[in-house]
CSV table of C-alpha atoms and ligand atoms in Angstrom, one decimal:
chain,number,residue,atom,x,y,z
A,1,MET,CA,-0.1,0.2,0.1
A,2,ILE,CA,0.8,3.4,-1.0
A,3,GLY,CA,0.0,5.4,1.8
A,4,TYR,CA,-1.6,8.3,0.1
A,5,ARG,CA,-3.6,9.1,3.4
A,6,LYS,CA,-0.4,11.0,4.5
A,7,ASP,CA,2.3,11.4,1.3
A,8,ALA,CA,0.7,14.4,-0.3
A,9,ASP,CA,2.5,14.0,-3.9
A,10,ALA,CA,1.8,11.2,-4.2
A,11,VAL,CA,-2.1,12.3,-4.1
A,12,ALA,CA,-0.6,14.8,-6.5
A,13,GLY,CA,0.8,12.2,-9.3
A,14,LEU,CA,-2.5,10.8,-9.6
A,15,PHE,CA,-3.6,12.6,-12.5
A,16,VAL,CA,-1.6,14.4,-14.5
A,17,ASP,CA,-2.7,16.8,-17.6
A,18,ASN,CA,-4.2,14.4,-19.5
A,19,GLN,CA,-3.7,10.9,-17.3
A,20,ILE,CA,-4.7,8.9,-15.3
A,21,HIS,CA,-3.2,6.2,-12.6
A,22,ARG,CA,-4.3,3.0,-12.4
A,23,ASP,CA,-5.1,3.5,-8.1
A,24,ALA,CA,-7.5,5.8,-9.0
A,25,TYR,CA,-9.8,2.7,-9.4
A,26,ILE,CA,-8.3,0.3,-7.8
A,27,SER,CA,-7.0,1.4,-4.5
A,28,GLU,CA,-9.6,0.9,-1.8
A,29,GLU,CA,-7.4,3.4,0.0
A,30,ILE,CA,-8.0,5.8,-2.5
A,31,PHE,CA,-11.4,4.6,-2.8
A,32,GLN,CA,-11.6,5.8,1.4
A,33,LEU,CA,-10.4,9.7,0.8
A,34,GLU,CA,-12.9,9.8,-2.3
A,35,GLN,CA,-15.8,9.3,0.0
A,36,GLU,CA,-14.5,11.7,2.6
A,37,ARG,CA,-12.7,14.5,0.4
A,38,VAL,CA,-15.0,14.3,-2.9
A,39,PHE,CA,-18.1,12.3,-2.0
A,40,ALA,CA,-19.1,14.2,1.6
A,41,ARG,CA,-18.3,17.0,0.0
A,42,SER,CA,-20.5,17.3,-3.3
A,43,TRP,CA,-23.9,18.0,-3.7
A,44,LEU,CA,-24.9,14.9,-4.5
A,45,TYR,CA,-28.3,13.2,-6.0
A,46,VAL,CA,-31.2,12.2,-3.3
A,47,GLY,CA,-33.9,10.8,-5.2
A,48,HIS,CA,-37.3,12.9,-6.7
A,49,GLU,CA,-39.6,14.4,-4.4
A,50,SER,CA,-42.9,12.2,-6.2
A,51,GLN,CA,-41.2,9.6,-4.9
A,52,VAL,CA,-42.6,10.8,-0.9
A,53,PRO,CA,-46.6,12.6,-2.4
A,54,ALA,CA,-47.5,11.9,1.3
A,55,ILE,CA,-46.8,13.0,4.7
A,56,GLY,CA,-45.2,10.7,6.2
A,57,ASP,CA,-44.2,9.4,3.1
A,58,TYR,CA,-40.1,8.1,3.0
A,59,ILE,CA,-37.5,6.6,1.3
A,60,THR,CA,-34.3,4.9,3.0
A,61,LEU,CA,-30.6,4.9,0.9
A,62,ASP,CA,-27.1,5.3,1.2
A,63,LEU,CA,-25.5,8.3,0.6
A,64,ALA,CA,-21.8,8.0,0.0
A,65,GLY,CA,-21.4,5.5,3.4
A,66,SER,CA,-23.9,7.5,5.0
A,67,PRO,CA,-27.7,5.8,5.7
A,68,VAL,CA,-30.4,8.7,5.0
A,69,ILE,CA,-33.5,9.2,4.9
A,70,MET,CA,-35.7,11.2,2.3
A,71,ILE,CA,-39.4,12.2,3.8
A,72,ARG,CA,-42.0,14.3,3.8
A,73,HIS,CA,-42.2,16.7,6.7
A,74,THR,CA,-45.6,17.7,8.1
A,75,ASP,CA,-45.4,21.1,6.6
A,76,ASP,CA,-45.4,19.3,3.3
A,77,SER,CA,-41.6,19.7,2.4
A,78,VAL,CA,-39.0,17.1,1.9
A,79,ARG,CA,-36.3,16.4,4.1
A,80,VAL,CA,-33.7,14.4,3.8
A,81,LEU,CA,-32.4,12.9,7.4
A,82,ILE,CA,-29.3,11.0,8.2
A,83,ASN,CA,-30.9,7.6,9.9
A,84,ARG,CA,-29.8,7.1,12.7
A,85,CYS,CA,-30.9,7.9,16.5
A,86,ALA,CA,-29.9,10.1,18.8
A,87,HIS,CA,-30.4,8.0,21.2
A,88,LYS,CA,-27.6,5.2,20.5
A,89,GLY,CA,-27.1,5.2,17.0
A,90,ALA,CA,-29.4,2.5,16.0
A,91,GLY,CA,-31.5,2.8,11.8
A,92,VAL,CA,-34.5,4.9,12.8
A,93,LEU,CA,-36.5,2.8,9.8
A,94,SER,CA,-35.1,-0.3,8.0
A,95,GLN,CA,-37.8,-0.7,5.7
A,96,PRO,CA,-36.6,1.0,1.2
A,97,LYS,CA,-39.4,3.0,1.3
A,98,GLY,CA,-43.4,3.3,3.1
A,99,ASN,CA,-45.0,5.8,5.3
A,100,ALA,CA,-43.7,6.9,8.6
A,101,GLY,CA,-47.4,8.6,9.2
A,102,ARG,CA,-46.3,11.6,11.3
A,103,MET,CA,-43.7,10.6,13.8
A,104,LEU,CA,-41.2,8.0,13.8
A,105,ARG,CA,-40.3,5.9,16.7
A,106,CYS,CA,-36.9,3.9,17.3
A,107,PRO,CA,-37.5,0.3,16.7
A,108,TYR,CA,-34.4,0.1,20.0
A,109,HIS,CA,-36.2,1.9,23.0
A,110,ALA,CA,-38.8,3.7,20.7
A,111,TRP,CA,-37.2,7.5,21.2
A,112,CYS,CA,-39.4,9.2,18.4
A,113,TYR,CA,-39.2,12.4,16.6
A,114,LYS,CA,-40.8,14.3,14.1
A,115,THR,CA,-41.3,14.0,10.4
A,116,ASP,CA,-38.0,16.3,10.6
A,117,GLY,CA,-35.8,14.9,12.9
A,118,SER,CA,-35.8,16.2,16.1
A,119,LEU,CA,-36.5,14.9,18.9
A,120,LEU,CA,-40.1,14.4,20.2
A,121,ALA,CA,-40.7,12.0,23.2
A,122,VAL,CA,-37.9,9.5,24.8
A,123,SER,CA,-39.0,6.7,27.1
A,124,LEU,CA,-39.4,6.6,30.8
A,125,LYS,CA,-38.0,10.8,30.6
A,126,ALA,CA,-38.3,10.6,34.3
A,127,GLY,CA,-34.5,9.0,34.9
A,128,TYR,CA,-33.7,11.9,33.2
A,129,GLU,CA,-34.8,14.6,35.5
A,130,ASP,CA,-31.4,16.2,36.3
A,131,THR,CA,-28.9,14.6,34.2
A,132,GLY,CA,-28.9,17.8,31.6
A,133,LEU,CA,-29.8,15.7,28.4
A,134,ASP,CA,-31.3,18.7,27.3
A,135,GLN,CA,-27.4,20.4,26.3
A,136,SER,CA,-26.2,16.8,24.7
A,137,PRO,CA,-26.0,16.2,20.8
A,138,ALA,CA,-28.3,13.3,21.5
A,139,SER,CA,-31.5,16.3,22.5
A,140,GLN,CA,-31.0,17.2,18.8
A,141,GLY,CA,-32.6,15.0,17.4
A,142,MET,CA,-31.1,13.0,14.3
A,143,SER,CA,-28.9,15.0,12.0
A,144,THR,CA,-29.2,16.2,8.8
A,145,PRO,CA,-26.7,16.0,6.4
A,146,GLY,CA,-24.4,19.4,6.0
A,147,GLY,CA,-26.6,20.5,3.7
A,148,VAL,CA,-30.3,20.1,1.3
A,149,ALA,CA,-31.8,21.8,-2.0
A,150,THR,CA,-34.8,20.7,-4.0
A,151,TYR,CA,-34.3,22.2,-7.4
A,152,ARG,CA,-37.9,21.8,-9.6
A,153,GLY,CA,-38.3,18.3,-8.3
A,154,PHE,CA,-35.0,17.0,-7.6
A,155,VAL,CA,-33.3,16.9,-4.6
A,156,PHE,CA,-30.2,16.7,-3.5
A,157,ALA,CA,-27.4,17.3,-0.2
A,158,ARG,CA,-24.0,17.3,0.9
A,159,LEU,CA,-23.3,15.7,3.6
A,160,SER,CA,-20.5,17.8,4.6
A,161,LYS,CA,-21.3,21.5,6.3
A,162,GLN,CA,-18.7,22.5,4.7
A,163,GLY,CA,-18.7,23.0,0.3
A,164,GLN,CA,-20.1,25.5,-2.5
A,165,SER,CA,-23.8,25.9,-2.0
A,166,PHE,CA,-25.8,24.3,-4.2
A,167,HIS,CA,-25.9,26.9,-6.7
A,168,GLU,CA,-23.3,27.6,-6.9
A,169,TYR,CA,-21.5,24.0,-7.3
A,170,PHE,CA,-24.4,23.0,-10.2
A,171,GLY,CA,-23.6,26.5,-12.0
A,172,GLN,CA,-25.7,26.3,-15.6
A,173,ALA,CA,-25.6,22.3,-15.1
A,174,LEU,CA,-29.2,23.0,-13.6
A,175,THR,CA,-30.3,23.9,-17.2
A,176,ALA,CA,-30.3,21.2,-17.9
A,177,LEU,CA,-32.9,19.8,-15.0
A,178,ASP,CA,-35.2,22.7,-16.3
A,179,ASN,CA,-35.3,21.5,-19.5
A,180,MET,CA,-36.4,18.3,-18.5
A,181,ALA,CA,-39.5,19.4,-15.9
A,182,ASP,CA,-40.5,22.3,-18.5
A,183,ARG,CA,-41.3,19.1,-20.6
A,184,SER,CA,-43.6,18.6,-19.0
A,185,PRO,CA,-46.9,21.1,-20.0
A,186,GLN,CA,-47.9,21.4,-15.9
A,187,GLY,CA,-43.5,21.5,-15.3
A,188,GLU,CA,-43.4,19.1,-13.1
A,189,LEU,CA,-42.6,15.3,-12.8
A,190,GLN,CA,-43.6,12.6,-12.3
A,191,ILE,CA,-41.1,9.9,-11.6
A,192,ALA,CA,-42.2,6.4,-12.6
A,193,GLY,CA,-42.6,4.1,-9.7
A,194,SER,CA,-39.0,1.6,-9.2
A,195,CYS,CA,-35.6,2.2,-10.6
A,196,ILE,CA,-33.8,-0.5,-12.5
A,197,ARG,CA,-30.5,-1.6,-10.4
A,198,SER,CA,-27.3,-3.2,-10.8
A,199,VAL,CA,-24.3,-3.2,-9.2
A,200,ILE,CA,-21.1,-3.3,-11.7
A,201,ARG,CA,-17.9,-5.2,-10.7
A,202,CYS,CA,-16.1,-1.7,-11.8
A,203,ASN,CA,-15.5,2.0,-10.3
A,204,TRP,CA,-17.5,4.3,-10.4
A,205,LYS,CA,-15.0,6.8,-12.8
A,206,MET,CA,-14.9,4.2,-15.6
A,207,TYR,CA,-18.9,4.6,-15.5
A,208,LEU,CA,-18.8,8.5,-15.4
A,209,GLU,CA,-16.5,8.6,-17.5
A,210,ASN,CA,-18.0,6.3,-20.4
A,211,ILE,CA,-21.5,8.2,-19.9
A,212,ASN,CA,-19.7,10.6,-22.1
A,213,ASP,CA,-17.6,8.6,-24.4
A,214,THR,CA,-18.4,8.4,-28.1
A,215,VAL,CA,-16.2,7.0,-30.2
A,216,HIS,CA,-17.5,3.6,-28.3
A,217,PRO,CA,-20.6,2.9,-29.8
A,218,ILE,CA,-19.8,2.0,-33.1
A,219,SER,CA,-17.7,-0.5,-32.5
A,220,VAL,CA,-18.8,-1.2,-29.4
A,221,HIS,CA,-23.0,-1.4,-29.9
A,222,GLU,CA,-22.5,-1.7,-33.6
A,223,SER,CA,-23.8,-5.2,-33.2
A,224,ALA,CA,-27.7,-3.6,-31.2
A,225,SER,CA,-27.1,-1.4,-33.9
A,226,ALA,CA,-27.6,-3.7,-37.3
A,227,THR,CA,-29.4,-6.2,-35.4
A,228,ALA,CA,-32.5,-3.3,-34.8
A,229,GLY,CA,-32.0,-2.3,-38.8
A,230,LYS,CA,-32.3,-6.6,-39.1
A,231,VAL,CA,-35.1,-6.7,-37.2
A,232,GLY,CA,-36.6,-4.2,-38.0
A,233,GLN,CA,-37.0,-4.9,-42.4
A,234,GLU,CA,-37.9,-8.3,-41.2
A,235,PHE,CA,-41.0,-7.8,-38.6
A,236,LEU,CA,-43.0,-5.1,-39.9
A,237,GLU,CA,-44.7,-5.0,-36.4
A,238,THR,CA,-42.0,-3.9,-34.7
A,239,ASP,CA,-42.1,-1.2,-31.9
A,240,PRO,CA,-40.7,2.2,-33.8
A,241,THR,CA,-40.0,3.6,-30.3
A,242,ALA,CA,-37.5,1.0,-29.5
A,243,LEU,CA,-36.1,0.9,-33.8
A,244,GLU,CA,-36.0,4.7,-33.1
A,245,GLN,CA,-34.1,4.8,-30.0
A,246,LEU,CA,-31.6,1.5,-31.2
A,247,LEU,CA,-30.9,2.3,-34.6
A,248,PRO,CA,-28.6,6.0,-34.1
A,249,PHE,CA,-26.2,3.6,-31.6
A,250,GLY,CA,-25.0,2.7,-34.9
A,251,ALA,CA,-24.0,6.5,-35.7
A,252,GLY,CA,-20.6,7.0,-36.7
A,253,TYR,CA,-17.7,9.5,-35.5
A,254,ASP,CA,-18.6,12.1,-38.3
A,255,PHE,CA,-22.4,12.7,-35.7
A,256,TYR,CA,-20.4,12.5,-33.2
A,257,THR,CA,-17.8,15.5,-33.5
A,258,LYS,CA,-20.5,17.9,-34.3
A,259,MET,CA,-22.5,17.8,-32.0
A,260,GLY,CA,-21.1,20.1,-29.3
A,261,ALA,CA,-20.3,20.2,-25.9
A,262,ARG,CA,-19.7,22.1,-23.1
A,263,THR,CA,-17.6,21.2,-19.6
A,264,LEU,CA,-18.6,23.0,-16.9
A,265,PRO,CA,-16.7,23.6,-13.6
A,266,ASN,CA,-16.2,21.5,-10.6
A,267,GLY,CA,-16.2,18.5,-13.2
A,268,HIS,CA,-20.5,19.1,-14.4
A,269,SER,CA,-20.8,18.7,-18.2
A,270,ILE,CA,-23.2,18.6,-22.0
A,271,LEU,CA,-22.7,16.9,-24.3
A,272,GLY,CA,-24.7,16.9,-27.4
A,273,THR,CA,-25.4,20.8,-27.3
A,274,LYS,CA,-26.3,20.8,-31.1
A,275,PHE,CA,-28.1,17.8,-31.1
A,276,SER,CA,-27.6,13.8,-29.8
A,277,ILE,CA,-29.1,10.0,-30.6
A,278,HIS,CA,-31.8,11.6,-29.1
A,279,THR,CA,-32.9,14.3,-31.1
A,280,GLY,CA,-34.5,11.9,-34.2
A,281,TYR,CA,-37.5,10.6,-32.1
A,282,ALA,CA,-40.6,11.3,-33.6
A,283,ASP,CA,-42.9,14.3,-32.9
A,284,VAL,CA,-46.4,14.7,-31.3
A,285,PRO,CA,-47.7,17.4,-32.3
A,286,SER,CA,-50.3,17.2,-29.8
A,287,TYR,CA,-46.9,17.3,-27.7
A,288,ARG,CA,-45.6,19.8,-29.0
A,289,GLN,CA,-49.0,22.0,-29.0
A,290,SER,CA,-49.7,21.5,-25.0
A,291,LEU,CA,-45.9,22.7,-24.4
A,292,GLU,CA,-47.0,25.4,-27.1
A,293,GLN,CA,-50.3,26.2,-24.4
A,294,ALA,CA,-48.4,26.1,-21.9
A,295,HIS,CA,-44.9,28.4,-22.2
A,296,GLY,CA,-45.6,29.7,-25.5
A,297,GLU,CA,-44.4,29.5,-28.4
A,298,SER,CA,-40.5,29.3,-28.7
A,299,ARG,CA,-40.2,28.3,-25.2
A,300,ALA,CA,-41.6,25.0,-26.1
A,301,GLN,CA,-39.6,24.9,-29.3
A,302,GLU,CA,-36.5,25.6,-27.6
A,303,ILE,CA,-37.4,23.0,-25.0
A,304,LEU,CA,-37.8,20.5,-27.6
A,305,SER,CA,-34.3,21.5,-29.4
A,306,PHE,CA,-32.6,21.2,-26.1
A,307,SER,CA,-31.9,17.4,-26.2
A,308,PRO,CA,-28.0,16.4,-25.2
A,309,GLN,CA,-26.6,13.2,-25.2
A,310,ASN,CA,-26.0,14.0,-21.4
A,311,VAL,CA,-25.8,16.2,-18.7
A,312,VAL,CA,-23.1,15.2,-15.8
A,313,PHE,CA,-24.2,15.9,-12.1
A,314,TYR,CA,-20.8,15.4,-11.1
A,315,PRO,CA,-20.1,13.0,-9.2
A,316,SER,CA,-23.9,11.2,-8.5
A,317,LEU,CA,-25.6,12.2,-11.8
A,318,ALA,CA,-26.7,11.6,-15.2
A,319,THR,CA,-29.4,13.4,-17.3
A,320,LYS,CA,-30.9,12.5,-20.3
A,321,GLY,CA,-33.7,15.0,-21.2
A,322,SER,CA,-35.2,14.2,-23.7
A,323,PRO,CA,-36.3,10.0,-23.4
A,324,GLN,CA,-37.0,11.6,-19.8
A,325,ILE,CA,-34.0,8.9,-18.1
A,326,ILE,CA,-31.8,9.5,-14.8
A,327,ARG,CA,-29.1,7.5,-13.6
A,328,VAL,CA,-27.6,7.5,-10.3
A,329,LEU,CA,-24.2,6.0,-9.2
A,330,ARG,CA,-23.7,4.6,-6.2
A,331,PRO,CA,-20.2,4.3,-5.6
A,332,LEU,CA,-19.6,1.0,-2.8
A,333,SER,CA,-15.9,0.6,-3.2
A,334,ALA,CA,-13.2,0.7,-5.6
A,335,GLY,CA,-14.6,-2.4,-7.8
A,336,LEU,CA,-17.8,-2.1,-7.4
A,337,THR,CA,-20.9,0.0,-8.1
A,338,GLN,CA,-24.7,0.9,-8.0
A,339,LEU,CA,-26.0,2.1,-11.0
A,340,GLU,CA,-30.2,2.5,-10.3
A,341,VAL,CA,-31.8,3.8,-13.8
A,342,TRP,CA,-35.7,5.9,-12.9
A,343,ALA,CA,-37.2,7.1,-15.7
A,344,PHE,CA,-40.0,10.1,-15.7
A,345,GLN,CA,-43.9,10.8,-16.8
A,346,PRO,CA,-43.9,14.8,-18.1
A,347,LYS,CA,-47.0,15.4,-16.5
A,348,GLY,CA,-49.7,16.5,-18.6
A,349,ALA,CA,-48.1,14.9,-21.2
A,350,PRO,CA,-48.8,12.2,-24.0
A,351,ASP,CA,-48.3,8.7,-22.6
A,352,ILE,CA,-45.6,8.4,-25.2
A,353,MET,CA,-43.4,10.1,-23.8
A,354,LEU,CA,-43.2,7.8,-20.7
A,355,LYS,CA,-43.3,5.0,-22.9
A,356,ARG,CA,-40.2,6.1,-24.6
A,357,GLY,CA,-38.4,6.5,-20.8
A,358,LEU,CA,-39.6,3.0,-20.5
A,359,THR,CA,-38.6,1.6,-23.6
A,360,TYR,CA,-35.2,3.0,-23.5
A,361,SER,CA,-34.7,1.6,-19.9
A,362,ARG,CA,-35.8,-1.5,-20.9
A,363,LEU,CA,-33.1,-2.1,-24.3
A,364,VAL,CA,-30.1,0.2,-22.9
A,365,PHE,CA,-29.8,-0.1,-19.6
A,366,SER,CA,-32.3,-3.4,-17.9
A,367,PRO,CA,-31.1,-6.8,-17.3
A,368,THR,CA,-32.9,-7.8,-20.7
A,369,SER,CA,-30.4,-4.9,-22.8
A,370,VAL,CA,-28.9,-5.1,-25.3
A,371,VAL,CA,-27.2,-2.4,-24.9
A,372,ALA,CA,-25.6,-2.9,-21.5
A,373,HIS,CA,-24.3,-5.7,-21.3
A,374,ASP,CA,-21.5,-4.9,-23.7
A,375,ASP,CA,-20.2,-1.7,-21.8
A,376,ILE,CA,-20.1,-3.6,-18.7
A,377,HIS,CA,-18.5,-7.0,-19.6
A,378,LEU,CA,-15.8,-3.8,-21.5
A,379,PHE,CA,-15.7,-1.9,-17.7
A,380,GLU,CA,-15.3,-5.1,-16.0
A,381,SER,CA,-12.9,-6.5,-18.1
A,382,GLN,CA,-10.6,-2.2,-17.3
A,383,GLN,CA,-10.8,-3.1,-14.1
A,384,ALA,CA,-9.0,-6.2,-13.9
A,385,SER,CA,-6.9,-5.8,-16.0
A,386,LEU,CA,-5.5,-1.5,-14.7
A,387,ALA,CA,-3.8,-4.1,-12.2
A,388,ALA,CA,-1.9,-5.8,-14.4
A,389,ALA,CA,1.7,-5.6,-14.5
A,390,GLY,CA,2.9,-2.7,-16.6
A,391,ASN,CA,1.5,1.0,-17.9
A,392,PRO,CA,-0.3,2.2,-14.9
A,393,TRP,CA,-2.2,4.8,-17.2
A,394,VAL,CA,-5.3,5.3,-18.4
A,395,ASN,CA,-5.2,7.9,-21.5
A,396,LEU,CA,-7.4,10.6,-21.8
A,397,GLN,CA,-5.5,12.7,-24.5
A,398,ARG,CA,-7.7,13.3,-27.0
A,399,GLN,CA,-7.5,16.4,-28.3
A,400,PHE,CA,-5.8,17.7,-25.9
A,401,ASN,CA,-4.9,21.0,-25.1
A,402,PRO,CA,-2.7,23.0,-22.5
A,403,ALA,CA,-4.4,26.1,-22.9
A,404,GLU,CA,-7.7,24.5,-21.4
A,405,LEU,CA,-5.8,24.1,-18.1
A,406,GLY,CA,-7.4,26.4,-15.9
A,407,ALA,CA,-10.7,26.2,-18.0
A,408,GLY,CA,-13.8,25.7,-15.5
A,409,ASP,CA,-16.8,27.0,-18.5
A,410,CYS,CA,-15.3,25.4,-21.9
A,411,GLN,CA,-17.9,25.3,-25.3
A,412,PHE,CA,-16.6,23.8,-27.7
A,413,GLU,CA,-18.1,21.7,-31.1
A,414,ASP,CA,-16.4,18.2,-31.2
A,415,GLY,CA,-18.1,15.9,-28.9
A,416,ASN,CA,-14.6,13.5,-29.4
A,417,ASN,CA,-12.9,15.2,-27.4
A,418,GLU,CA,-12.2,14.0,-24.7
A,419,LEU,CA,-12.4,16.9,-22.3
A,420,VAL,CA,-15.4,15.6,-21.1
A,421,MET,CA,-13.9,13.0,-19.2
A,422,ARG,CA,-10.3,15.3,-17.9
A,423,ASN,CA,-12.5,17.6,-16.9
A,424,GLN,CA,-14.5,15.2,-14.2
A,425,HIS,CA,-10.9,13.9,-13.0
A,426,ARG,CA,-9.8,17.3,-12.8
A,427,ALA,CA,-12.5,18.3,-10.7
A,428,TRP,CA,-11.8,14.6,-8.4
A,429,HIS,CA,-8.4,16.3,-8.1
A,430,SER,CA,-8.7,18.8,-6.6
A,431,MET,CA,-11.1,17.9,-4.3
A,432,LEU,CA,-9.0,14.7,-3.9
A,433,MET,CA,-5.9,17.1,-3.2
A,434,ASN,CA,-7.6,19.7,-0.6
A,435,PRO,CA,-7.8,17.5,2.8
A,436,ALA,CA,-9.0,20.0,4.8
A,437,GLY,CA,-11.6,20.5,1.9
A,438,ASP,CA,-11.2,24.8,2.1
A,439,GLN,CA,-12.9,26.5,-1.0
A,440,ALA,CA,-11.0,27.5,-3.5
B,501,FES,S1,-31.6,3.4,19.6
B,501,FES,FE1,-32.4,4.3,19.3
B,501,FES,S2,-33.9,4.5,21.1
B,501,FES,FE2,-31.9,3.8,21.3
B,502,FE2,FE1,-22.0,2.5,-24.0
């Protein structure tokens, strides 16, 4: 073991301009440092408020090593609490989702909390008289993350008290959440039931890089696209939604060189600022009309024409505006990453909009997918082979330009430029090299 925690030079040497060291992917020590310095200080996606529509509705999840609860408080606001009893630390809620009513009751010694986590009652209260309980941390109730923010229904939390404000952290990336929500004539999204959840034997950074990797589809997904084309020709009843979603996976290098991309500070990015593999989906006239009525003609056109391939909300979320899908990354260890794929129905939009999301999820991300398996095989092979003797570097040099160093917000045309990946690793590296979490 190198001892990265005590060796700032070794951490500094993990990423150099356009290549990243294999330990960034395979070292458990680096993974622990990432949890503390990258994930705890970043705004992480928690869930969507439509998952908890009624007072007392909750979900539980693990957020970068901390169990958390997202719950609808009695004042109708959505709260995020650390799922830890203030008494002796038991988890207060143990189900993945449910309704807690108007209070939470710890299953261990029955301390009770309001739905905002404040302490409501302790058992055998008389035994605490004159003990100074009201001065103890236990009297503060359940802990909350350092920051919680809801934007257009999307709920985020930052575990650490230190770090940038929500709006400063995401900046222009938030326009992509506006675009998703504004694809509803009512400006609101409804989550579609549960998600597709899988655990992949690879480092989370490989997955996030691949979300911006436009050079791989022509080689990795060529068979999926070609098979879709063949099936579409042979079987007249083939679902047109499936075909319009799968065929673009065969788009060649030229397609991506013109799609446009934008990197943003803190590792975020928009791939496909001009068009993407989702742009060619069939127009639905009644839908366009309802958007025009809701938002006006020019805003409706703007909403529909912005259809990026992927928007990365570094380091936990990637969105697809047009098929209304999000991918959520929950790293479990250096070599294990949990992925969740959620689809949305834009409220007030025709059912075909939800169908697009569900069809895309099934075809591209599910256990019966014809696309994801090809990627996962390669991520898992990367993870295994990076430990091999010899070259320790992963190369991210395509169209590297020394002038890009230090540039946060950068627009460019060529979607094959690996700047979209280098930008992620620069954010990662700068947080990792900052043990105290001082703000720049
Ligand atoms: S640990 Fe929760 S009431 Fe004791
Ligand atoms: Fe892929």
